[in-house]
Short mmCIF file of C-alpha atoms and ligand atoms in Angstrom, two decimals:
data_model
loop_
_atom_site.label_atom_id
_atom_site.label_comp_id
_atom_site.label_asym_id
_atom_site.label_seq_id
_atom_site.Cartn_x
_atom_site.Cartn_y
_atom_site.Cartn_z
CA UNK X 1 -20.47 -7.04 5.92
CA UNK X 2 -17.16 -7.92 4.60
CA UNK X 3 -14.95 -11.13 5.76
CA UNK X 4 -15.51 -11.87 8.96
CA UNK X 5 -17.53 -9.66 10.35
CA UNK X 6 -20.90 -10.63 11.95
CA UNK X 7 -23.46 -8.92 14.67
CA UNK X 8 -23.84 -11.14 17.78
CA UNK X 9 -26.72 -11.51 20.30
CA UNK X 10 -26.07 -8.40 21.99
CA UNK X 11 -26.41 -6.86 18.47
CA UNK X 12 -22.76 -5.43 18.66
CA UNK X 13 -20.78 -5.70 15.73
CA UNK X 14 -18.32 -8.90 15.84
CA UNK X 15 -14.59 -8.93 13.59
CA UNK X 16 -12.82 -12.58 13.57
CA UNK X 17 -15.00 -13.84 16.17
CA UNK X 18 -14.30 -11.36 18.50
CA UNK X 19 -16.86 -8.34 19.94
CA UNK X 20 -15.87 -5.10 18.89
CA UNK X 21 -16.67 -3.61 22.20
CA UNK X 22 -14.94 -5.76 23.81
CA UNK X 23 -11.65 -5.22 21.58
CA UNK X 24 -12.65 -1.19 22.33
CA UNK X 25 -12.45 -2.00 26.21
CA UNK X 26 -9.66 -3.71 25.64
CA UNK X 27 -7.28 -1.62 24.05
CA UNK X 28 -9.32 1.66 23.73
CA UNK X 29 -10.22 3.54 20.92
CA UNK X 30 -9.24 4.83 17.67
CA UNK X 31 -8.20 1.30 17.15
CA UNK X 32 -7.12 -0.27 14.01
CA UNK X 33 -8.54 -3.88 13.79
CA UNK X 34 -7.32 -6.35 10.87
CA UNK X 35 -9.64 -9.43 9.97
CA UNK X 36 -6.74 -11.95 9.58
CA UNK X 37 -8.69 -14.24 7.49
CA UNK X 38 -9.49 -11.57 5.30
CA UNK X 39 -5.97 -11.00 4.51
CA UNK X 40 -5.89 -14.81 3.89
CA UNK X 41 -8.33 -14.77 1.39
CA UNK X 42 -6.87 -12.28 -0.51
CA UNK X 43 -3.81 -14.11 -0.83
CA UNK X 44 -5.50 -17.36 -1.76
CA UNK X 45 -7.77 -15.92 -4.44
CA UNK X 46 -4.74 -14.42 -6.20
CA UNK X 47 -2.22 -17.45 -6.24
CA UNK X 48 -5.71 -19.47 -6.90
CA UNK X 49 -5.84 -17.57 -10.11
CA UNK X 50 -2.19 -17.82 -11.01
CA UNK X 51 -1.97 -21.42 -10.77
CA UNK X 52 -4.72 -21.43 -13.66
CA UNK X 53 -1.60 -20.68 -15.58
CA UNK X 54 1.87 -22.61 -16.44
CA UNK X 55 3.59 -19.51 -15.48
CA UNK X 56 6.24 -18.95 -13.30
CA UNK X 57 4.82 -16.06 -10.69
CA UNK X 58 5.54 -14.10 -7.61
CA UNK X 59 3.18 -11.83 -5.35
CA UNK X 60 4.69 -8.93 -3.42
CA UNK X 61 3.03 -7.26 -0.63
CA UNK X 62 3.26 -3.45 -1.39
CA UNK X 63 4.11 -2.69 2.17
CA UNK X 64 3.30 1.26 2.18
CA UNK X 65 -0.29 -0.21 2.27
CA UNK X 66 0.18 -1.16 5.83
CA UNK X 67 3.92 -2.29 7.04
CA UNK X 68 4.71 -3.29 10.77
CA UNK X 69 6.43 -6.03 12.03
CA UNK X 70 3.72 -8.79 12.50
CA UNK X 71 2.06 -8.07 9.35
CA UNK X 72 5.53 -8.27 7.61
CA UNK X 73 5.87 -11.91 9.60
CA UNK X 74 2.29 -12.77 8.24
CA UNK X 75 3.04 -12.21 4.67
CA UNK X 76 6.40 -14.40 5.09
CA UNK X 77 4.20 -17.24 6.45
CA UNK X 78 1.84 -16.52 3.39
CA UNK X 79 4.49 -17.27 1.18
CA UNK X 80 4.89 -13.49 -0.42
CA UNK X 81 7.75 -11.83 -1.16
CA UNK X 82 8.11 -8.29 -0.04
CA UNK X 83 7.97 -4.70 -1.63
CA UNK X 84 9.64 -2.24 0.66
CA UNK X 85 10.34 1.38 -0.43
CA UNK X 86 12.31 3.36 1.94
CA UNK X 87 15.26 2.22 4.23
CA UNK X 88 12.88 2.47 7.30
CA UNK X 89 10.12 -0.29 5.15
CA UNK X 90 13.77 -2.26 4.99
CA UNK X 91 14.58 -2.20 8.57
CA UNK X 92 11.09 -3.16 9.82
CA UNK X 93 11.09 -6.28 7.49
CA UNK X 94 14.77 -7.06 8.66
CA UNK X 95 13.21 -6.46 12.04
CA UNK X 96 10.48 -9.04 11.22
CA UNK X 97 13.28 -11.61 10.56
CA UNK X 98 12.44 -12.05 6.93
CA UNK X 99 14.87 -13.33 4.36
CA UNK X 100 16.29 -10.06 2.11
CA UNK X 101 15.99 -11.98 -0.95
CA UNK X 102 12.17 -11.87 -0.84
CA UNK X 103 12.11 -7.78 -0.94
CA UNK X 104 12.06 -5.77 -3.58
CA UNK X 105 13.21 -2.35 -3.17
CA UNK X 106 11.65 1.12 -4.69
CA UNK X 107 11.75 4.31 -4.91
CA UNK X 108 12.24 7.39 -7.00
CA UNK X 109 14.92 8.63 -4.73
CA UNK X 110 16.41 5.49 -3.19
CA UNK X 111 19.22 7.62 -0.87
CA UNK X 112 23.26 6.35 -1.20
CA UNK X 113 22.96 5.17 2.39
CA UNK X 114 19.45 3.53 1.58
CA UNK X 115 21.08 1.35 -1.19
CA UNK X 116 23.97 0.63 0.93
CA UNK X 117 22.05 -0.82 3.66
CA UNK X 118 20.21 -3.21 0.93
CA UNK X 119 23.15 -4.25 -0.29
CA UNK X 120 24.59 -5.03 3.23
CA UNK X 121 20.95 -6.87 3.57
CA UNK X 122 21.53 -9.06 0.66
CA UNK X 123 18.55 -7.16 -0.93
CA UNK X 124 16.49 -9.53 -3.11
CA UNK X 125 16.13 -7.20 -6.60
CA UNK X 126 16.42 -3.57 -6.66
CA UNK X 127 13.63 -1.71 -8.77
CA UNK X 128 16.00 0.60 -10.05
CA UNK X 129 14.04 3.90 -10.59
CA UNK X 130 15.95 6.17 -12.41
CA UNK X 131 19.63 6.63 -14.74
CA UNK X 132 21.16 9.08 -11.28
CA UNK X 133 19.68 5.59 -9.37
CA UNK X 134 21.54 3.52 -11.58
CA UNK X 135 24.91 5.26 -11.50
CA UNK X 136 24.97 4.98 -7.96
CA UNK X 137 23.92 1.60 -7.67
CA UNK X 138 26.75 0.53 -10.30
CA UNK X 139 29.10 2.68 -8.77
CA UNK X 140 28.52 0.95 -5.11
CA UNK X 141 28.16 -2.70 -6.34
CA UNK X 142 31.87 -2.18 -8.02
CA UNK X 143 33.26 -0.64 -4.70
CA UNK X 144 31.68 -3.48 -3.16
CA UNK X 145 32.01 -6.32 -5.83
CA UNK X 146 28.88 -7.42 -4.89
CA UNK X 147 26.20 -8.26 -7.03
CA UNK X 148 22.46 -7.54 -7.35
CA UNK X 149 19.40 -7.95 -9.06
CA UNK X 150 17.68 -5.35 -10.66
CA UNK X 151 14.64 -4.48 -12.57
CA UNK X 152 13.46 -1.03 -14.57
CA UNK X 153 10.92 0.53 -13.32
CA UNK X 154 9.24 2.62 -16.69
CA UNK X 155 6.60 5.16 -17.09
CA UNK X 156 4.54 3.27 -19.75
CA UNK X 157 2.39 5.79 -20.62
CA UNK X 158 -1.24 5.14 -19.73
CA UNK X 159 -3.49 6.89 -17.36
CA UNK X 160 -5.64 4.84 -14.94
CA UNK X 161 -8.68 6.58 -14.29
CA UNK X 162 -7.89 6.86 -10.64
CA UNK X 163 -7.56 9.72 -8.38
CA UNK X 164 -4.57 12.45 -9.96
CA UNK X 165 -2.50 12.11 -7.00
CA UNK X 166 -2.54 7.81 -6.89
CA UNK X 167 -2.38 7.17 -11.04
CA UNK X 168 1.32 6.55 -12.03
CA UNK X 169 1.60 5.39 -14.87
CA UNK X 170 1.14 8.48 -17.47
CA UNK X 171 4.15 10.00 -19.16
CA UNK X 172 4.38 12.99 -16.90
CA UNK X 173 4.78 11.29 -13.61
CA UNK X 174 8.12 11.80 -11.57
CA UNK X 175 8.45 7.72 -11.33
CA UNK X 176 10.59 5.58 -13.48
CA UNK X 177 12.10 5.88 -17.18
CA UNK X 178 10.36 7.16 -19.86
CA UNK X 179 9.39 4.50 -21.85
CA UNK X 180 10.06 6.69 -24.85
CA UNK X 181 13.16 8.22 -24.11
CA UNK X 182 16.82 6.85 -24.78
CA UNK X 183 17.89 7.22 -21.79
CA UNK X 184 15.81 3.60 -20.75
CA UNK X 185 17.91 1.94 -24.24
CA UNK X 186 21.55 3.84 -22.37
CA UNK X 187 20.67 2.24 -19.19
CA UNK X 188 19.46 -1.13 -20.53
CA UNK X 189 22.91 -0.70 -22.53
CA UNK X 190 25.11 -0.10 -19.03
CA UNK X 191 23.51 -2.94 -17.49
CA UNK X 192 24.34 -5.26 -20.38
CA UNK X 193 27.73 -4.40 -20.18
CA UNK X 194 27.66 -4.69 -16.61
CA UNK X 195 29.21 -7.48 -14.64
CA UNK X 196 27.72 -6.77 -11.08
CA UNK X 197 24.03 -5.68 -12.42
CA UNK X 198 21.85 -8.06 -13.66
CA UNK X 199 18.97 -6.67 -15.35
CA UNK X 200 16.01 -9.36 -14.82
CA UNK X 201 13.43 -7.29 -16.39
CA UNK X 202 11.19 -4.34 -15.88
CA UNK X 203 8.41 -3.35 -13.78
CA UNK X 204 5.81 -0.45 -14.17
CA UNK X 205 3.30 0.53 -12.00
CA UNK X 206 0.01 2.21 -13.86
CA UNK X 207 -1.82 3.69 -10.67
CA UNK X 208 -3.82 2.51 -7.76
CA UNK X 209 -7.55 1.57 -6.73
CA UNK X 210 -8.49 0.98 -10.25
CA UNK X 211 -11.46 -1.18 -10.87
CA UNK X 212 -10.75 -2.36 -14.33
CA UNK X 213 -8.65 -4.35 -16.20
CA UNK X 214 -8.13 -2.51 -19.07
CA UNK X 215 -5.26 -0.02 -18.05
CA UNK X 216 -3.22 -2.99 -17.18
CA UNK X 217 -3.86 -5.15 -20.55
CA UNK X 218 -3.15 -1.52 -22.46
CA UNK X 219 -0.40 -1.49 -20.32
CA UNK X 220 1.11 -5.28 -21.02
CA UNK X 221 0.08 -4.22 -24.90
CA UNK X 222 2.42 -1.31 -25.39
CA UNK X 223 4.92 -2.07 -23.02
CA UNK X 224 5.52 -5.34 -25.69
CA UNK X 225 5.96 -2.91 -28.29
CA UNK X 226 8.63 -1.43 -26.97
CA UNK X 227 10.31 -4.92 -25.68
CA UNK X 228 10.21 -6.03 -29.14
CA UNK X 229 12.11 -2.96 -30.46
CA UNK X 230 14.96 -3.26 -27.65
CA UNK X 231 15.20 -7.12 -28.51
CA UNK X 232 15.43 -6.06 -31.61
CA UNK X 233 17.89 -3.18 -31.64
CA UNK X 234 19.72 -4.11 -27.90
CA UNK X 235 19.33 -8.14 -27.25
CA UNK X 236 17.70 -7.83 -24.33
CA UNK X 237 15.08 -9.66 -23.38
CA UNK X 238 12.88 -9.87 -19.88
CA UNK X 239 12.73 -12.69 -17.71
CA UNK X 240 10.93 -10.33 -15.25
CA UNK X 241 7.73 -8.55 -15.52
CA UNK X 242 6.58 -7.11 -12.68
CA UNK X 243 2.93 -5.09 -13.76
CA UNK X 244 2.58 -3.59 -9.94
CA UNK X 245 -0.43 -3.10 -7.87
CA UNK X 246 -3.29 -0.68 -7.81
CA UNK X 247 -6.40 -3.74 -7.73
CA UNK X 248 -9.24 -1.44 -6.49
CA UNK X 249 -11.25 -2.61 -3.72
CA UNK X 250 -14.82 -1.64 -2.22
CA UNK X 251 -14.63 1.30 -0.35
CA UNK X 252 -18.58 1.83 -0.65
CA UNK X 253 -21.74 0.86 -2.44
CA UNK X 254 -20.63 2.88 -5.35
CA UNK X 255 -17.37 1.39 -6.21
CA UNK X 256 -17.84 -1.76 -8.66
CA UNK X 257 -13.95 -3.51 -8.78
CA UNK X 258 -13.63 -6.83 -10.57
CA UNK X 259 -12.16 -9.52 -8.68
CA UNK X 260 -8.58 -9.96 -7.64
CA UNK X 261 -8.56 -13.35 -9.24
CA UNK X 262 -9.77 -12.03 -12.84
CA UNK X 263 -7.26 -9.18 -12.51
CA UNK X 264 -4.71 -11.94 -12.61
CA UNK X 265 -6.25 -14.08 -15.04
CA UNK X 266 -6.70 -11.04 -16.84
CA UNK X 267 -2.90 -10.25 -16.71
CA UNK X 268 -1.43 -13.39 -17.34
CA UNK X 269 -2.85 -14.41 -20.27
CA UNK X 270 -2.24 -11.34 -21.98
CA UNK X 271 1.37 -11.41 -21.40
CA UNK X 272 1.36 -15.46 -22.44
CA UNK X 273 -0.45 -13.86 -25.60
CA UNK X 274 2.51 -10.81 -26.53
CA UNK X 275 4.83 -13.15 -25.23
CA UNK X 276 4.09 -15.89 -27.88
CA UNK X 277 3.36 -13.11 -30.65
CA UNK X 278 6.72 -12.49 -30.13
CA UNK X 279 7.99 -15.76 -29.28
CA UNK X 280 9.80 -15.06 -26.53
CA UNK X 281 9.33 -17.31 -23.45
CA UNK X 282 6.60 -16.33 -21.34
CA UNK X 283 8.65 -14.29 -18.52
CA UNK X 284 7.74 -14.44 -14.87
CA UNK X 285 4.46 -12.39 -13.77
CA UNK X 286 5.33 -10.62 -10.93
CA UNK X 287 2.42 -8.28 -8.98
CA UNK X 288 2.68 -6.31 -5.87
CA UNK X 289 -0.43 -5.64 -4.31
CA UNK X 290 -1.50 -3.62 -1.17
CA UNK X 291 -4.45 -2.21 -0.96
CA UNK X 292 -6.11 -5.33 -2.12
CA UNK X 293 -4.66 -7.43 0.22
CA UNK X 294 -5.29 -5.26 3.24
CA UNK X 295 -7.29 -2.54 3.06
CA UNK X 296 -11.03 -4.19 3.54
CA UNK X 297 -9.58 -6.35 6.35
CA UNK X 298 -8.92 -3.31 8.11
CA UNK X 299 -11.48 -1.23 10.46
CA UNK X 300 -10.99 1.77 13.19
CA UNK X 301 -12.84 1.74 15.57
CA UNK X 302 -13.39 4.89 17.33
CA UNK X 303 -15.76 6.36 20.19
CA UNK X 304 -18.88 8.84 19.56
CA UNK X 305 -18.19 11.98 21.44
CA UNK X 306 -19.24 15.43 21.03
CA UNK X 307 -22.68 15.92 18.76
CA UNK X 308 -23.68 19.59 17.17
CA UNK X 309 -27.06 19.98 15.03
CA UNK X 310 -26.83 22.69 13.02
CA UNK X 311 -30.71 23.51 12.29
CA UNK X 312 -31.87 23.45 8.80
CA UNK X 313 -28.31 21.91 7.67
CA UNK X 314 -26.66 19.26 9.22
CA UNK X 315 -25.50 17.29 12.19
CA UNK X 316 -21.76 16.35 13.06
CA UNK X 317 -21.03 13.74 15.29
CA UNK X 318 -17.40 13.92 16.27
CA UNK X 319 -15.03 10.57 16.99
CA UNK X 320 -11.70 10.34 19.07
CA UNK X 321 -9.66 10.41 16.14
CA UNK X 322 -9.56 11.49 12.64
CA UNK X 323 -7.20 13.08 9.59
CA UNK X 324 -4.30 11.68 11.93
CA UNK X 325 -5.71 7.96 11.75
CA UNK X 326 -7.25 8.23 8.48
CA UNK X 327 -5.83 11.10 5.71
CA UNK X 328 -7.73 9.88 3.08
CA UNK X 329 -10.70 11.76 2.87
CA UNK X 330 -9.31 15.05 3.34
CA UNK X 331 -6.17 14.12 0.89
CA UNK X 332 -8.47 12.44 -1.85
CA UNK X 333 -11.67 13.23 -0.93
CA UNK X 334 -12.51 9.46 -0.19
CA UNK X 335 -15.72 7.87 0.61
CA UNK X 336 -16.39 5.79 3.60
CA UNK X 337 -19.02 3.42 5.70
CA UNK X 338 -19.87 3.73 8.91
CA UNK X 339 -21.57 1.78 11.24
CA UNK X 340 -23.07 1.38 15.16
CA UNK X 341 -20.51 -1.35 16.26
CA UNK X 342 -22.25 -1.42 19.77
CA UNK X 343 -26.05 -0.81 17.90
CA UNK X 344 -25.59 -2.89 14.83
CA UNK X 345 -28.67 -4.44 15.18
CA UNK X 346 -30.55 -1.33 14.90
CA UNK X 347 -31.76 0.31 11.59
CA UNK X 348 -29.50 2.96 9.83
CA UNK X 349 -32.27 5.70 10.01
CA UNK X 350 -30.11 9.27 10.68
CA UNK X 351 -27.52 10.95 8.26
CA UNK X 352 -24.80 12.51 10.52
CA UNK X 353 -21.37 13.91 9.49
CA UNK X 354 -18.61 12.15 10.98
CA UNK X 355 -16.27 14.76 12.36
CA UNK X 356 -12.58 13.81 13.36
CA UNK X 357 -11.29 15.96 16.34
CA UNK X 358 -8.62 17.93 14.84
CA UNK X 359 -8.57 21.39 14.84
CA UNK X 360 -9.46 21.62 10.96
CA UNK X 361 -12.82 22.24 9.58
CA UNK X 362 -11.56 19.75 6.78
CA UNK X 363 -10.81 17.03 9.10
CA UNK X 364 -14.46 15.07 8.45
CA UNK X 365 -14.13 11.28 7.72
CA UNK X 366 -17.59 10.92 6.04
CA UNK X 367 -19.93 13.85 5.43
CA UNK X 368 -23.44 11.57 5.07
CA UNK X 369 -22.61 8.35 7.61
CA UNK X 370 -25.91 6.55 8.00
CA UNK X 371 -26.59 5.24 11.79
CA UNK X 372 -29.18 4.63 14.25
CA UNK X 373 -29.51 7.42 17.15
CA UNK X 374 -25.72 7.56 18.28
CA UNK X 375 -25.30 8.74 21.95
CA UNK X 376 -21.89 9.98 22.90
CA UNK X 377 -19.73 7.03 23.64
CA UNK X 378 -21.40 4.74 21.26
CA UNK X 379 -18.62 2.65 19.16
CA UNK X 380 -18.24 3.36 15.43
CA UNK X 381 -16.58 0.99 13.10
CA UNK X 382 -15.57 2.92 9.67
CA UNK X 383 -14.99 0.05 7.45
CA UNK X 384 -12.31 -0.63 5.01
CA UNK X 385 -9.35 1.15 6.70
CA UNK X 386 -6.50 -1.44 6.12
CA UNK X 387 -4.61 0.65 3.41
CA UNK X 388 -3.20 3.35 3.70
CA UNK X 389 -5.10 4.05 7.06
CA UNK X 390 -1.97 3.86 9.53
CA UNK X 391 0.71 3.90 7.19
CA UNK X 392 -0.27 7.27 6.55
CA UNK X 393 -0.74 8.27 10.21
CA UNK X 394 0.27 11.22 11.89
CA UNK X 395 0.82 13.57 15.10
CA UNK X 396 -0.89 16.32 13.86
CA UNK X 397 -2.56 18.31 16.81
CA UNK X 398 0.27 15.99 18.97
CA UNK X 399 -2.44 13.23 18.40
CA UNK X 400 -0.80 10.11 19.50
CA UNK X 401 -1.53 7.01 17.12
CA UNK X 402 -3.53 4.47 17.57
CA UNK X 403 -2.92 0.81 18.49
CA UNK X 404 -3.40 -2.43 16.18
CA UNK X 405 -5.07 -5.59 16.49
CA UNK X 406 -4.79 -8.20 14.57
CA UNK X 407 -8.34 -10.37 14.99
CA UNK X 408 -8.67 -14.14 13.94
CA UNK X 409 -10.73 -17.14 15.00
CA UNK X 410 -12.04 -15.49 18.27
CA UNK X 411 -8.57 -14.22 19.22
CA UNK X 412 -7.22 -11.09 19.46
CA UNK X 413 -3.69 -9.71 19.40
CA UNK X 414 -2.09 -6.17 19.62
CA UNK X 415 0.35 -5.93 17.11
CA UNK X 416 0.83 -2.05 17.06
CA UNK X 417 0.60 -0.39 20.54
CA UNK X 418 -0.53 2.83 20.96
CA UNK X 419 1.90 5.33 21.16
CA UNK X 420 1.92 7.06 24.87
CA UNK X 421 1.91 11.00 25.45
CA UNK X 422 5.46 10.20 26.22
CA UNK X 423 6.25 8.82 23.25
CA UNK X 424 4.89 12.50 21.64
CA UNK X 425 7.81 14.30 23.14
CA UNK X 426 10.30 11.27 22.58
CA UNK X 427 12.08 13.24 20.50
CA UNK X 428 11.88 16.63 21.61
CA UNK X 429 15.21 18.72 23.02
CA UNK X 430 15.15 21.42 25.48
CA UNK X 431 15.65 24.86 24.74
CA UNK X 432 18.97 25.96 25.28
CA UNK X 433 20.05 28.47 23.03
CA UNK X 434 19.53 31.57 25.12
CA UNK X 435 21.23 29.85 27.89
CA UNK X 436 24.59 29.08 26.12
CA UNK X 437 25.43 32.89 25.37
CA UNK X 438 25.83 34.91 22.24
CA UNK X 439 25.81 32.39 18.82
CA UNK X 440 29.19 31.76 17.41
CA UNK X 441 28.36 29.51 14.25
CA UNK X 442 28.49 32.69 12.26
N1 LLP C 501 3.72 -0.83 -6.53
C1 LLP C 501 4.12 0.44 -6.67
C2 LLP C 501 5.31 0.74 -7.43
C3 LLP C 501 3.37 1.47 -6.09
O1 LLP C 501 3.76 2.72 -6.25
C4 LLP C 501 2.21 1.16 -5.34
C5 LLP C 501 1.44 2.20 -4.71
C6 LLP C 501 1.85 -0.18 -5.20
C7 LLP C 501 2.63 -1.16 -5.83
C8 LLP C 501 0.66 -0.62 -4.43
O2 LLP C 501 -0.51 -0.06 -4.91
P1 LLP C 501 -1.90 -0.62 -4.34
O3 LLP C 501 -2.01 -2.07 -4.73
O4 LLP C 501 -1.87 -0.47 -2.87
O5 LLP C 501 -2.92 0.24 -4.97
N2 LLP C 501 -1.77 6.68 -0.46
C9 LLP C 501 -2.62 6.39 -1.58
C10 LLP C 501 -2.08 5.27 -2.43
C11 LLP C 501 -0.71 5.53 -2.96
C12 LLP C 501 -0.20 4.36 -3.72
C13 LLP C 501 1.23 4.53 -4.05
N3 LLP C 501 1.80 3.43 -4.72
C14 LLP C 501 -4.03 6.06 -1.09
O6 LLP C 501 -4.25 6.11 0.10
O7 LLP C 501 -4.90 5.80 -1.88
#
């Protein structure tokens, strides 16, 4: 049981206080549920750990983890600052009424319009991505006159033993400079020189759900090297490091992560150690966390449906939703829990393979769940969902998405409705080609 949750007398399975069947009657099912004081937690643990330190520090929400308007307007009240990295992460926080100069904005392909409309925003710091990036960006802040903030965002060359498609930071990766390449010195060079740029610092970003602290110390260890040399050789000298997310959490039983506080603790003193190797003052720590933050607050709930046994080999026990509410498992492979929300009281004794509904043989969510005997319209909770769950949502099979609740102290609030048939077809023009005679765009 993680945060909140509990089992109440009527042996249902309780998040925040509140019953999860209820919460399924409520708003129906799949449903996204967030354990608010969860969230909490993880905030506190991590600016716990930094004020160990006499460091100045920031924490940014990496908002591709889960982004919608109320959780932006939680993280404001938490005190974060704000890692957005498209123009649509933008709007939503701008939505959420929060201050631009708490978001950070990335991307490997930040768009001319998508800059513009941070600028326009007062955009807090710019992770500037790449030396096309840069151009642009100078070339708009002169038309403008207006300045901004910006960090580098470099490659620093180590692998976090992560899955290939979440790790990085290795050399071949198609995010941020090459740490060995001049053309980080030509743009640290242009932004010198520049009156409307100010280069803070840098920023690099080694991979995600890693468990360890080593690939971030390696990282803080070579990435000093090369600050030395471009002190050295260029003058320049960080105020700003900003070492990214990627804190691992506990999916299941198998995965071992340290804390979130030691990760910090972890961090920080090895950059107060390069720092006064090189004596250099000990920059700002920036880290922008997601997954850690949300993504063991967060559970779907979803409704036991259809069951096939499949003699001699296995049973599948299908939900109402699936690789449209959760594409992890078929994109990485990942590992779930499961559980009897409305049986929780009653021993795990079966091994069933949670099916989702789409029409995909690879659409399963866990091949080897372990529940009681589950009768179609039972309520399963699959834990750990907060992360990458609806941010990576889709329509597929014109599934419409599901709603979220936030959960806290016995209350409940829907933060995300669902989205109607209607809204399916929102979007969706008639047909008219035939109608308006024979094409003339040749
Ligand atoms: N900062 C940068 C620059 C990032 O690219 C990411 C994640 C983060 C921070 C936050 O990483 P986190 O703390 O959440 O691990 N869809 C994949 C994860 C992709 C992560 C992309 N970048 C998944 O579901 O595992």
């Amino acid at each position: 049981m993680r945060g909140t949750q509990s089992i109440n007398h009527l042996g249902h399975l309780t998040i925040g206080g509140v019953d999860t069947t209820w919460l399924a009657q409520s708003f129906g099912t799949p449903l996204y549920v967030y354990d608010v004081a969860l969230m909490k937690q993880n905030v506190n643990l991590m600016k716990q750990a930094f004020e160990e330190f006499p460091v100045q520090w920031q924490i940014a929400y990496a908002s591709k983890a889960f982004s919608s308007v109320a959780m932006y307007q939680l993280v404001d009240q938490l005190g974060l600052a704000l890692d957005v990295v498209s123009g649509g992460e933008l709007y939503t926080a701008i939505q959420a009424g929060l201050d631009p100069k708490h978001i950070h904005f990335h991307g490997n392909n930040k768009s001319e319009q998508e800059l513009s409309f941070a600028l326009d925003q007062g955009i807090g710091t710019i992770i500037v991505d790449n030396d096309f990036e840069l151009d642009m960006l100078s070339e708009l802040t002169v038309a403008r006159q207006q300045s901004v903030d910006v960090l580098f965002r470099i490659t620093p060359g180590v692998e976090a033993h992560t899955h290939e498609y979440i790790t990085t930071g290795q050399e071949d990766s198609k995010f941020g400079f090459n740490v060995n390449d001049q053309t980080i010195e030509n743009a640290v060079r242009l932004a010198q020189s520049h009156s409307l740029m100010n280069l803070k610092g840098l920023h690099w970003h080694i991979g995600s759900q890693i468990f360890e602290s080593m690939g971030f110390v390696t990282a803080i260890k070579n990435m000093f090297g090369h600050i030395k040399a471009w002190r050295d050789r260029l003058g320049f000298t960080p105020e700003i490091l900003n070492v990214g997310g990627g804190f691992g959490i506990q999916y299941t039983k198998e995965d071992d992560p340290i804390p979130l506080d030691t990760h910090i603790r972890e961090i920080v003193q090895q950059i107060q150690q390069a720092s006064e190797q090189l004596k250099m003052p000990v920059p700002e720590v920036w880290v922008e966390p997601g997954r850690a933050l949300v993504g063991e607050a967060g559970t779907t709930l979803y409704t036991a449906g259809a069951k096939k046994h499949v003699p001699g080999i296995r049973t599948y026990l299908s939900v109402d939703g699936g690789m449209t509410d959760n594409l992890r498992p078929a994109l990485y492979q990942s590992k779930y829990e499961a559980m009897n929300a409305s049986k929780a009281d009653i021993k795990a004794d079966q091994t069933v393979s949670l099916a989702g509904k789409c029409c995909e043989s690879g659409d399963m969510l866990i091949w080897d769940a372990c529940l009681p005997e589950t009768l179609p319209g039972d309520l399963i909770a699959v834990f750990c969902t907060g992360a990458y769950g609806y941010s990576m949502a889709n329509n597929y099979n014109r599934l419409p998405r599901p709603a979220v609740v936030f959960v806290e102290n016995g209350d409940a609030q829907l933060v995300v409705r669902r989205e109607t048939y209607a809204d399916l077809v929102r979007h969706d023009l008639d047909y008219t080609l035939s109608l308006s005679g024979v094409g003339n765009k040749s």
